[in-house]
Amino acid sequence: MFVDYLRTILSTVYRVSGTIEPTMTFEELALDSLSLAELGAQLEDDLGVTIDEESLSAETTVAEVAAILEAQGAVLPA
């Protein structure tokens, strides 16, 4: 559920092209540190969940962020 949400954000807002697999890191998706900071801020604004810098790094996978969102009780916007 959160993986699809993240795929949508990554492809539309951050213009990541091609297939976005849950096992891909943000480095593999070519997101730089500024984009990761913006993504963290967007997740906080949209879902009310704060993800610390260590958990949202170039080596972090899409699935790992999805798991963090789920563990923190995030609720997808309607």
mmCIF file of C-alpha atoms in Angstrom, residues 26 33-34 36-38 40-41 44 50-60 65 68 72:
data_model
loop_
_atom_site.group_PDB
_atom_site.id
_atom_site.type_symbol
_atom_site.label_atom_id
_atom_site.label_comp_id
_atom_site.label_asym_id
_atom_site.label_seq_id
_atom_site.Cartn_x
_atom_site.Cartn_y
_atom_site.Cartn_z
ATOM 1 C CA PHE A 26 17.138 5.951 -3.598
ATOM 2 C CA SER A 33 20.330 14.429 -0.768
ATOM 3 C CA LEU A 34 18.210 17.518 -1.467
ATOM 4 C CA LEU A 36 15.561 13.037 -0.073
ATOM 5 C CA ALA A 37 15.173 15.979 2.311
ATOM 6 C CA GLU A 38 12.236 17.237 0.234
ATOM 7 C CA GLY A 40 11.005 13.565 3.991
ATOM 8 C CA ALA A 41 9.271 16.932 4.315
ATOM 9 C CA GLU A 44 5.655 14.649 7.039
ATOM 10 C CA THR A 50 8.678 12.120 10.560
ATOM 11 C CA ILE A 51 11.469 9.985 9.130
ATOM 12 C CA ASP A 52 14.945 10.797 10.437
ATOM 13 C CA GLU A 53 17.886 11.399 8.105
ATOM 14 C CA GLU A 54 19.518 8.068 8.905
ATOM 15 C CA SER A 55 16.377 6.215 7.826
ATOM 16 C CA LEU A 56 16.017 8.218 4.617
ATOM 17 C CA SER A 57 19.402 7.991 2.935
ATOM 18 C CA ALA A 58 20.749 7.049 -0.478
ATOM 19 C CA GLU A 59 21.081 3.430 0.688
ATOM 20 C CA THR A 60 17.476 3.200 1.916
ATOM 21 C CA VAL A 65 10.490 3.600 3.851
ATOM 22 C CA ILE A 68 8.638 2.818 8.445
ATOM 23 C CA GLN A 72 4.476 4.710 12.520
#
